[in-house]
Coordinates of C-alpha atoms in Angstrom, one line a residue:
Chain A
X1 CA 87.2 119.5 124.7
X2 CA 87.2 117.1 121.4
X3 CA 84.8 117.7 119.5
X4 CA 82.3 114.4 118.3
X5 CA 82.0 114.2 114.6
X6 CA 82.3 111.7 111.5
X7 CA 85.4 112.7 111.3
X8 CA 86.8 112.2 115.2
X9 CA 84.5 108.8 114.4
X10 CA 87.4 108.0 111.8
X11 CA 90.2 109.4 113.5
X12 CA 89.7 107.0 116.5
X13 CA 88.9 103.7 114.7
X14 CA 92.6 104.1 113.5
X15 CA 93.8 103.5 117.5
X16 CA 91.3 101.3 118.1
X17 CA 89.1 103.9 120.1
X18 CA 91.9 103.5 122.9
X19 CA 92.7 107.5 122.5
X20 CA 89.1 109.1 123.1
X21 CA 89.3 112.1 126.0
X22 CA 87.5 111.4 129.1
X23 CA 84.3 112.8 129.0
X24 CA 84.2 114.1 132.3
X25 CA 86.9 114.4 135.1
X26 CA 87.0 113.6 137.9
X27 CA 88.1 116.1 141.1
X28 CA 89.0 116.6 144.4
X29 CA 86.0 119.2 145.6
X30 CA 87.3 122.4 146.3
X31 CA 87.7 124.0 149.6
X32 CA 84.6 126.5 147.5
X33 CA 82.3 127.5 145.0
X34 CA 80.1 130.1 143.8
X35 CA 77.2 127.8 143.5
X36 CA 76.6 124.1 144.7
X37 CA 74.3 121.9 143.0
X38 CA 73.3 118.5 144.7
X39 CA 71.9 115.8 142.4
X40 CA 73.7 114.7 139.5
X41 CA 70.5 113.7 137.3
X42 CA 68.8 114.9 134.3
X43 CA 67.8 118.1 136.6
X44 CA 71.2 119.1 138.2
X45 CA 73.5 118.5 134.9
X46 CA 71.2 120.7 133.1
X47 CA 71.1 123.3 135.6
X48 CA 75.0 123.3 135.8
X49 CA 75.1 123.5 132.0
X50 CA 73.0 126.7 131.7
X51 CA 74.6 128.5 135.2
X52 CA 77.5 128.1 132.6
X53 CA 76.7 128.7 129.2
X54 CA 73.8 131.8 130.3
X55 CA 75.0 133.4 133.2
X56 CA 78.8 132.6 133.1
X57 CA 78.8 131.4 136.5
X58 CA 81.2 128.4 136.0
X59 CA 83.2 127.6 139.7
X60 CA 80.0 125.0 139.8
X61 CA 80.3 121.7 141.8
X62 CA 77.6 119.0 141.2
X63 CA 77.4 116.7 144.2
X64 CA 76.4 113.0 143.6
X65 CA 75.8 110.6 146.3
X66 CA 76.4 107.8 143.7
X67 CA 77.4 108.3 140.0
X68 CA 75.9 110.6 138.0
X69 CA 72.6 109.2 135.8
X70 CA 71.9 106.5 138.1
X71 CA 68.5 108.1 139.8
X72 CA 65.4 108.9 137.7
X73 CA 67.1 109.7 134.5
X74 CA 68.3 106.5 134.0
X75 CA 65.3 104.9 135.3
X76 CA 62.6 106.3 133.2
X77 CA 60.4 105.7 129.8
X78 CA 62.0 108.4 128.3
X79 CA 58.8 110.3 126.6
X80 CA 59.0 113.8 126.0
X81 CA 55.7 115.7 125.7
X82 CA 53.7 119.2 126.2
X83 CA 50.3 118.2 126.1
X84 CA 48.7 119.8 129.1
X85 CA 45.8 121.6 129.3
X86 CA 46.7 124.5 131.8
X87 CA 48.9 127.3 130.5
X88 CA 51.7 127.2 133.3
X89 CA 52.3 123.9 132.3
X90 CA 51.9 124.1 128.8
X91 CA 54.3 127.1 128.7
X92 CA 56.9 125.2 130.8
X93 CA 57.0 122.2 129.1
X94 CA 56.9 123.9 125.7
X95 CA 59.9 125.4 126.4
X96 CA 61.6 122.3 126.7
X97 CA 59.6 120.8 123.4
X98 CA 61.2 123.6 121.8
X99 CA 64.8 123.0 123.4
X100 CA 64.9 119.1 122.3
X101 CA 64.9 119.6 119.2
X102 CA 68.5 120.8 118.7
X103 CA 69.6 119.6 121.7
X104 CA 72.3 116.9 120.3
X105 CA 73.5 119.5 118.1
X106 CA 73.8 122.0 121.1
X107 CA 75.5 119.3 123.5
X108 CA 77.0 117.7 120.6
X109 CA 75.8 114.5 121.8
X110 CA 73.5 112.4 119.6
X111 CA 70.7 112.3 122.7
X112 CA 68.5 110.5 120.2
X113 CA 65.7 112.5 119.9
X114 CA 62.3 111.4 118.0
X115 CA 59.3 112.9 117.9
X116 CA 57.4 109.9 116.7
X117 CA 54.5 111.0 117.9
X118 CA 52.8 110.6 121.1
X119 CA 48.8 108.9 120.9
X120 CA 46.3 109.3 124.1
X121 CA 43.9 106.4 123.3
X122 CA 39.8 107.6 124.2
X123 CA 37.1 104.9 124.8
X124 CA 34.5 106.7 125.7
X125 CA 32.3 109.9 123.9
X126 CA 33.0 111.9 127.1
X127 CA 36.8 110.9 127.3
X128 CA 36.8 112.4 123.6
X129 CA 35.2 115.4 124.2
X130 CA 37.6 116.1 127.1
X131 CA 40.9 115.2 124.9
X132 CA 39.1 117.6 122.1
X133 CA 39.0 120.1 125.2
X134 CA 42.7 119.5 125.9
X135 CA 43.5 119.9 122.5
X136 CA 41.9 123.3 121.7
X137 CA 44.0 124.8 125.1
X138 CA 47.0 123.0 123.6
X139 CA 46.8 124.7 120.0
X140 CA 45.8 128.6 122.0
X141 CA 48.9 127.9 123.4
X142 CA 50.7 127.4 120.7
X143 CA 51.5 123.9 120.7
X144 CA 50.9 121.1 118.1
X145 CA 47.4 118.7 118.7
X146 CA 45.4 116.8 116.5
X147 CA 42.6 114.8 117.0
X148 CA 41.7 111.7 115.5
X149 CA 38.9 109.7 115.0
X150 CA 38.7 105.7 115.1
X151 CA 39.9 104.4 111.9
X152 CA 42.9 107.3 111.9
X153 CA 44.0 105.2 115.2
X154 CA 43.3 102.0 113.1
X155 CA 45.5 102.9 110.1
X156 CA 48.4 104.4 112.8
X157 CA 48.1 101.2 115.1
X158 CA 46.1 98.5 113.1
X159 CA 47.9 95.9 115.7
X160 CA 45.3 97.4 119.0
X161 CA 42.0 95.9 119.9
X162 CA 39.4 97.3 117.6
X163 CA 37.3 94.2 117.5
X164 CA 33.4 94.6 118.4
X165 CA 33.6 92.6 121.7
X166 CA 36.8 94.4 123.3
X167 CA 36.0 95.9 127.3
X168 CA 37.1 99.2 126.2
X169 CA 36.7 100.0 122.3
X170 CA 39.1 102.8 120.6
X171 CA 36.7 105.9 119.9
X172 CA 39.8 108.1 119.0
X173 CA 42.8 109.6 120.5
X174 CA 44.1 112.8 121.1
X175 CA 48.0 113.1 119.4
X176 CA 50.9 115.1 120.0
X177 CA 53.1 114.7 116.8
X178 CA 55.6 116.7 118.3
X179 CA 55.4 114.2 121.0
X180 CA 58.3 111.5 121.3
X181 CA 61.2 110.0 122.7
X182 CA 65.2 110.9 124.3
X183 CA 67.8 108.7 124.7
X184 CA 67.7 109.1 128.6
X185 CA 71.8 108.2 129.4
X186 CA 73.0 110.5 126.8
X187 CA 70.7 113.4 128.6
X188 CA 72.5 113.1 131.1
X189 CA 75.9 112.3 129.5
X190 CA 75.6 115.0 127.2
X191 CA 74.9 118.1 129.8
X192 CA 77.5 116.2 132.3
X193 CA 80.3 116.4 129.2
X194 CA 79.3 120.0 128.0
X195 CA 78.9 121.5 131.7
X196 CA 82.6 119.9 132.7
X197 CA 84.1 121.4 129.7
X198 CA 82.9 124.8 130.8
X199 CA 84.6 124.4 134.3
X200 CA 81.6 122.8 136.1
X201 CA 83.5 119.9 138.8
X202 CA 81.3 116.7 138.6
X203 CA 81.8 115.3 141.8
X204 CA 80.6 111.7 142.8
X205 CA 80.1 109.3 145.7
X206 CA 79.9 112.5 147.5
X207 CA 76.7 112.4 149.5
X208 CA 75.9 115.5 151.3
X209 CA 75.1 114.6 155.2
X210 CA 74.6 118.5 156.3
X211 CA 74.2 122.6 155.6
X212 CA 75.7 125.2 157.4
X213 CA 73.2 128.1 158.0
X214 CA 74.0 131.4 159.6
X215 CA 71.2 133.9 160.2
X216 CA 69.3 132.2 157.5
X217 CA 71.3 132.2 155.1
X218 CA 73.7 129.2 154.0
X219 CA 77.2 129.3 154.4
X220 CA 78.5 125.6 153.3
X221 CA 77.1 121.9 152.8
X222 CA 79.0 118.9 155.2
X223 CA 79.7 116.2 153.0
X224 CA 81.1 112.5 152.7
X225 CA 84.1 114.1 151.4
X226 CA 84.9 117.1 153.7
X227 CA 83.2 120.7 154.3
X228 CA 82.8 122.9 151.1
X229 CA 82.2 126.6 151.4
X230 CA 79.4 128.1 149.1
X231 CA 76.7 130.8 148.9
X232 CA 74.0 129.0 147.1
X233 CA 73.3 125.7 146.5
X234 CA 70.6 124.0 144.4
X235 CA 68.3 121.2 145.6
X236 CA 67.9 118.7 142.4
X237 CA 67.6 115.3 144.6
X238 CA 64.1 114.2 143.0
X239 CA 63.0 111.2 145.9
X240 CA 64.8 112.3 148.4
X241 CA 64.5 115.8 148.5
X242 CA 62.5 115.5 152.0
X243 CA 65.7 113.5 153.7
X244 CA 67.6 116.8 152.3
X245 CA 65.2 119.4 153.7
X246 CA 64.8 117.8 156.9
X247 CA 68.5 118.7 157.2
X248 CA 67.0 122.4 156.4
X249 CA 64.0 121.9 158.8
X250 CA 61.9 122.5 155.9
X251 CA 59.2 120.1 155.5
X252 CA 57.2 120.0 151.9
X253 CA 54.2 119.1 150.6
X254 CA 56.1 115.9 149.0
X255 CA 55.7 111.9 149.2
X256 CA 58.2 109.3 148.1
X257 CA 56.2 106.8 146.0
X258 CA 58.1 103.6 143.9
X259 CA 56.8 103.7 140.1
X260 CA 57.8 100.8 138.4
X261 CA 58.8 100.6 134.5
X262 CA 59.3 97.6 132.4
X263 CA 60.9 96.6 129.1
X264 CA 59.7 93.3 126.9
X265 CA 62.2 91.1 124.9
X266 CA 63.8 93.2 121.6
X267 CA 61.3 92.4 118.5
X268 CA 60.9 93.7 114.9
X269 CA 59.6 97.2 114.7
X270 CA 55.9 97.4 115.4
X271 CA 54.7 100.2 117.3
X272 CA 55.8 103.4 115.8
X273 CA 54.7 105.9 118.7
X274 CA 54.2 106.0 122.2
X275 CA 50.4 105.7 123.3
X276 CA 48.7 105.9 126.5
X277 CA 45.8 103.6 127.6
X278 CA 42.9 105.7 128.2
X279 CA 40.7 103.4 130.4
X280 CA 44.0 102.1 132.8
X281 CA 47.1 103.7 133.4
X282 CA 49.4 102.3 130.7
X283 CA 51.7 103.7 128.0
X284 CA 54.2 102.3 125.7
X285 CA 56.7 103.0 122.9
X286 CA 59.0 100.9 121.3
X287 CA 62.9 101.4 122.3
X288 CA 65.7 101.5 119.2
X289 CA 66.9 98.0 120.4
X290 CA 63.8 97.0 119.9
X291 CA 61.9 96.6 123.4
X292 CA 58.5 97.2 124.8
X293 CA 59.1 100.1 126.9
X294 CA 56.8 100.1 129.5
X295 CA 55.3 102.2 132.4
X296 CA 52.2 102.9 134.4
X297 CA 50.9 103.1 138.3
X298 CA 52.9 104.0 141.5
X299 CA 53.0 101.0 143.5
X300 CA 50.2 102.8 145.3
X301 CA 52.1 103.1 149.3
X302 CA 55.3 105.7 150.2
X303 CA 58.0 104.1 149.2
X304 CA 62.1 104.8 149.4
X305 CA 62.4 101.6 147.6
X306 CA 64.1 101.9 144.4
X307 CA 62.5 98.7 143.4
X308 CA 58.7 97.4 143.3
X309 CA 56.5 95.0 144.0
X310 CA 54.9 92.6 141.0
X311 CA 50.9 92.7 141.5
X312 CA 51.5 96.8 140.2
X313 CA 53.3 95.3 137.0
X314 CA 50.4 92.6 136.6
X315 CA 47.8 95.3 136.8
X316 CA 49.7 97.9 134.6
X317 CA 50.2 95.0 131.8
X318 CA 46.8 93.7 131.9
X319 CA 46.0 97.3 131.0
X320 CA 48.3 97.0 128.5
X321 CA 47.0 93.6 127.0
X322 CA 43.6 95.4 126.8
X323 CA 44.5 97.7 124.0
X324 CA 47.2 95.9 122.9
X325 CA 46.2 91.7 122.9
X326 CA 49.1 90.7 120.9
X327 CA 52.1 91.7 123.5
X328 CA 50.4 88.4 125.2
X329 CA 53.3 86.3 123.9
X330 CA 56.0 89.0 124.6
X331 CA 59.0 88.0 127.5
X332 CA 59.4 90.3 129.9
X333 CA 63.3 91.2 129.8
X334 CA 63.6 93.4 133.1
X335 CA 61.9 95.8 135.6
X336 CA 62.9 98.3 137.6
X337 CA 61.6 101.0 140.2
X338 CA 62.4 105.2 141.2
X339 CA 61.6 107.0 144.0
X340 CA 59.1 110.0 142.8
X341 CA 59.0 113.1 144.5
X342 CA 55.2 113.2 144.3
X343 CA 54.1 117.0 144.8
X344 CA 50.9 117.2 146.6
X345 CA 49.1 118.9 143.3
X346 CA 51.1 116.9 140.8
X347 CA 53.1 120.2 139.3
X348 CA 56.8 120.1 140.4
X349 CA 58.6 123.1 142.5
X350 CA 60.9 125.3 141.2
X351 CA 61.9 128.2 143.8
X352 CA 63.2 129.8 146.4
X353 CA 63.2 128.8 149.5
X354 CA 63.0 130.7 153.2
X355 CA 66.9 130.1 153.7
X356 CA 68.6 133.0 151.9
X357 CA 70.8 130.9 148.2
X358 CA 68.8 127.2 149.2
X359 CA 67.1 127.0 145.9
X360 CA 64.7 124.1 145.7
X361 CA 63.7 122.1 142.2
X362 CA 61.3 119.0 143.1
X363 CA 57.7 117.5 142.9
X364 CA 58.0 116.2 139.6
X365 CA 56.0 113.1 140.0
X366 CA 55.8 111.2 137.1
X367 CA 57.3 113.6 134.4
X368 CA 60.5 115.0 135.1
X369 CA 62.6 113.7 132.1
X370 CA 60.8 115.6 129.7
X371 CA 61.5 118.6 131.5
X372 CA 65.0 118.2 132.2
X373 CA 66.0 121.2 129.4
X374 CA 63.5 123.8 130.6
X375 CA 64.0 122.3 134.5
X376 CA 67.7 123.5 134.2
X377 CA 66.9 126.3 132.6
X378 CA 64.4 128.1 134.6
X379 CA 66.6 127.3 137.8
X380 CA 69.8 127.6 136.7
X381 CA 68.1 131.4 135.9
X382 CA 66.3 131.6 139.5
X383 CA 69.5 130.3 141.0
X384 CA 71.8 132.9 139.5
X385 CA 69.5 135.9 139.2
X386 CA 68.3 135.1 142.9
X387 CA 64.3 135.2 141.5
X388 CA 62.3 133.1 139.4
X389 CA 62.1 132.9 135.7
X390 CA 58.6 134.2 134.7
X391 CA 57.9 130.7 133.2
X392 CA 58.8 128.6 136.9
X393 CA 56.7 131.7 138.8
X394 CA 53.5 129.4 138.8
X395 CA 55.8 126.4 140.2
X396 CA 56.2 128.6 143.6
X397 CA 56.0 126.6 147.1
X398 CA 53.7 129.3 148.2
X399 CA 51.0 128.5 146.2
X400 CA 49.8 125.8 148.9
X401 CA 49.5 128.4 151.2
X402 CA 47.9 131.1 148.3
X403 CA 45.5 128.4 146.5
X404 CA 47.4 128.7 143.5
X405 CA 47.6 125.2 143.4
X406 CA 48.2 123.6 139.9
X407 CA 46.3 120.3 139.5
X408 CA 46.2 119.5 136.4
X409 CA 44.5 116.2 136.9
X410 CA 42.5 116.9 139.7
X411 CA 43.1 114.4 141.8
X412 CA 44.0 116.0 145.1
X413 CA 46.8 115.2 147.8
X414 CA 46.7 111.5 147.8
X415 CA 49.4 111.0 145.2
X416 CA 49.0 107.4 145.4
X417 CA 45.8 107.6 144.0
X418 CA 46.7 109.6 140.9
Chain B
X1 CA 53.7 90.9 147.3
X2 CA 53.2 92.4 150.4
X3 CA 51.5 90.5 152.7
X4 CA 49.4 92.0 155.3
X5 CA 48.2 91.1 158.5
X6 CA 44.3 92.7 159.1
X7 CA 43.9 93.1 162.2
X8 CA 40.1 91.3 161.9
X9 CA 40.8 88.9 159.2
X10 CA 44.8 87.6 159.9
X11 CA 47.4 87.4 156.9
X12 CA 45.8 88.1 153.1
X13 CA 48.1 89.3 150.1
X14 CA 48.4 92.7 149.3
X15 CA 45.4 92.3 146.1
X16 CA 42.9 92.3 148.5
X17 CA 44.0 95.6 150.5
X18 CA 44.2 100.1 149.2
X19 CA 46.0 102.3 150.9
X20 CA 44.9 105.3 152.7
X21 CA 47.8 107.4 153.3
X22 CA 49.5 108.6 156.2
X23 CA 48.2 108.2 160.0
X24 CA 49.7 110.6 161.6
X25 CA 47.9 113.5 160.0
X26 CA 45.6 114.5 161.9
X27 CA 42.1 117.1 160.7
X28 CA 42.0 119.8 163.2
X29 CA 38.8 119.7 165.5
X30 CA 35.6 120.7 164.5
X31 CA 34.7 124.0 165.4
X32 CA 38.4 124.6 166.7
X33 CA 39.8 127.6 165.7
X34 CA 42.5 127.3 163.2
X35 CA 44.8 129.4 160.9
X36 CA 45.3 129.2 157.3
X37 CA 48.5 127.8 157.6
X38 CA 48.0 124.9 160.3
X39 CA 44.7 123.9 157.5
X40 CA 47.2 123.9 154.7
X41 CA 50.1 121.7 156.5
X42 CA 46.9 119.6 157.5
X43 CA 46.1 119.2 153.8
X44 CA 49.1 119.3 151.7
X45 CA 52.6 118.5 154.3
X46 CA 54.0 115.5 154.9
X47 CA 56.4 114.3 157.4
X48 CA 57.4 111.5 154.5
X49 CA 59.7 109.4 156.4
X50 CA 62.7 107.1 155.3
X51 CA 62.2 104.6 157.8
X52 CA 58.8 103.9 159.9
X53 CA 55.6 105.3 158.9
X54 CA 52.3 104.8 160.5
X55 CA 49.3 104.6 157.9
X56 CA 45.9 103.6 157.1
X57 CA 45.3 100.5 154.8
X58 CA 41.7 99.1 153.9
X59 CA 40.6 95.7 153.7
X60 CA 38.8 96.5 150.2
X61 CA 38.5 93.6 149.1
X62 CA 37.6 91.1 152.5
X63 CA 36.3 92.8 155.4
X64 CA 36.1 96.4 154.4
X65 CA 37.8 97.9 157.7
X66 CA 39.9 100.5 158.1
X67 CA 43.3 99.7 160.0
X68 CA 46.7 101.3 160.6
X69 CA 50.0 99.6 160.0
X70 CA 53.5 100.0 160.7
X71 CA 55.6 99.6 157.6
X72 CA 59.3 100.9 157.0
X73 CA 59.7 102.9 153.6
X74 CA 63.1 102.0 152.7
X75 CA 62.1 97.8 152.8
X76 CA 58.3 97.2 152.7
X77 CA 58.8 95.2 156.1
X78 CA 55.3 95.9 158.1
X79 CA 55.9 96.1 161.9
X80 CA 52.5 95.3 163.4
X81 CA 48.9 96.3 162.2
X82 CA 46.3 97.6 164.4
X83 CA 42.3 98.6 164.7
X84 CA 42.1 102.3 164.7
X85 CA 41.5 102.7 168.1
X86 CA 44.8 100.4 169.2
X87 CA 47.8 101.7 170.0
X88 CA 50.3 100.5 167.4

């Protein structure tokens, strides 16, 4: 594989960047294959990439219904955080804190990382005293919190409502430095390029229509593009991981929900973080090009739609024009929808399942981008060493049946609520 | 925008209206005898169809009645609406 440098930079300008390698192939699927991922997002690339590079398992075939990126990698606000209170969580998605920060240089792909920062905006005493709760579990656990007060959030984001009159008045915020932002396409690019190179077959428009199970345990996948032979195979299909598993006759506690995202017109830098509204479900951070990246609510009903409906965007932007009164005047550019696999506690699944090599990786509700290092990690180590990884234990299917249930927000099975 | 027909109040926009989830779940009885595992598919499993799904909306914001609907995931088209104790 060519390796991306300065100098490769150079070395192509002189043809007229008419001579650059493919990044990927693209193959015939094999008759079969040690391992069978279907998804090609964030999720599966990942999980190819480290089968590969940690356990040397590289006759890998990625399945993708359309092309690869095109789900909920390409379709989200691309913030990377660890701030949860409960320690499953926090060790989970410190992991993957931990594993962005190199990432371009191990993909050598420039996946644009920056840790600018990420602000959770408090308006009231109580909300304060609960981020200051949040905080203290984050730092026990390691990971990096500070709290600030009102005029810190002034001085970091003078441009927010702090006037005397405003519905819900900045008290403080709870802040993740380490908090930030991906490039979502070159997450995926990056882990498609590295995990082809290594042998992995990226295969798309390949949708998979059926399994082959013998005595409970699988034997091959049917797909658009012929039968393929395989002893494992790994679920990674985010919103429609229930079509898949009814194939399996396995039915989840999982509901498709739409959640819209947004971006504004490109204008001068402004907002050097991301922050999240306190009082309304809002957040926000300002892309390279310049855009208002902006997310919020589920459209609040199940939903296979990959696209929305406008009253959600009118109440997540009046939430945003709350803390924020000067986007007022902003255009909107664009909006878009993705199907989230909402887990009935909010904590995604990562495990095995009662077929014998179907492994399962879904539930991720609103934050699976941020996870997509540790996410391929922790299955791409369940998947080859047939168990779970001590850090995706927690993230069992079981636990709805054992009460270990992991609801970090505490809002219950109605995901549409949350 | 949705636009839904209550079965008491005839077409409104989808402001006035909150969803209540899916239909066809159904609490076992009171007093029934149930195991651990038919009270957890009750509470956590979905059937979470592509397609039809029967749910519960609320008139929140008009009449404040409960009603079911018949809506299709994949393209927001609702079917028919119904009280609760109608037949869809």
């Amino acid at each position: 594989m060519q390796n991306y440098s300065i100098f490769s930079l150079v070395k192509n300008a002189f043809s007229n960047h008419q001579d650059w390698e493919v990044a990927w192939k693209d193959p015939e699927p094999k008759k079969e294959y040690d391992v069978i991922i279907i998804g090609g997002g964030g999720h599966g690339l990942a999980t190819a990439y480290y089968l590969a590079k940690e356990h040397g398992i590289t006759n890998v075939a990625i399945l993708e219904k359309g092309w690869i990126g095109g789900g909920n990698v390409g379709r989200n606000t691309t913030i990377l955080r660890s701030n949860y209170m409960f320690d499953a969580n926090a060790h989970f998605y410190e992991l993957g804190m931990k594993m962005w920060e190199d990432l371009s240089q191990e993909l050598n792909y420039n996946v644009m990382y920056s840790p600018r920062g990420i602000i959770n905006l408090a308006h009231t005493d109580g909300q304060l005293n609960a981020y200051a709760r949040r905080g203290n579990s984050m730092r026990l656990n390691g990971i990096d919190a500070i709290l600030l007060n009102r005029e810190e959030v002034k001085k970091m984001i003078p441009f927010a409502d702090f006037s005397d009159t405003c519905r819900f008045p900045i008290v403080g915020a709870l802040m993740q430095p380490r908090g930030g932002t991906a490039r979502h396409d070159a997450v995926a690019w990056g882990y498609a390029r590295q995990a082809d190179s290594m042998g992995v077959d990226i295969i798309q428009n390949c949708e998979v229509t059926g399994f082959d199970v013998e005595n409970g345990k699988i034997s091959g996948v049917r797909t658009s593009r012929g039968e393929i032979k395989t002893k494992k195979v790994g679920l990674c299909v985010a919103g429609s991981t229930t079509l898949l598993a009814d194939k399996l006759n396995m039915r989840l506690p999982i509901e498709a929900h739409v959640l819209q995202a947004c971006v504004s017109e490109p204008v001068k830098p402004l907002l050097h973080n991301v922050v999240t509204f306190g009082a309304g479900h809002f957040y926000c951070s300002q892309s390279d090009k310049g855009e208002m990246v902006m997310g919020g609510d589920l459209d609040g009903y199940n939903s296979y739609a990959q696209r929305g409906n406008l009253p959600m965007i009118q109440h997540v932007l009046s939430g945003g024009l709350a803390v924020f009164p000067n986007f007022s005047r902003l255009k909107m550019l664009r909006s878009w929808g993705g199907i989230m696999d909402m887990s009935m506690d909010g904590t995604p699944i990562i495990d095995k399942t009662h077929i014998d090599g179907v492994y399962l990786n879904c539930g991720w509700c609103y934050g699976g981008f941020k996870a997509t290092p540790s996410s391929g990690f922790v299955f791409a180590h369940t998947i080859a060493k047939d168990e779970p990884h001590e850090l995706n234990q927690p993230f069992n299917l079981d636990r709805f049946h054992t009460g270990n249930i992991i609801d970090e927000k505490g809002v219950g099975p109605k995901p549409w609520i949350g | 925008m949705l636009e839904i027909k209550c079965p008491y109040c005839g077409k409104r926009s989808q402001n006035e209206f909150a969803y209540g989830g899916d239909a066809t779940v159904k609490r076992p009885n009171l007093g029934e005898e149930v195991s651990t595992k038919d009270w957890d598919d009750f509470v956590y499993y979905r059937d979470n169809p592509r397609g039809k799904h029967t749910e519960y909306w609320h008139h929140v914001s008009g009449c404040r009645q409960w009603f079911k609907a018949s809506r299709d995931t994949a393209t927001h088209e609702i079917f028919n609406t119904s009280s609760l104790e109608e037949e869809l």
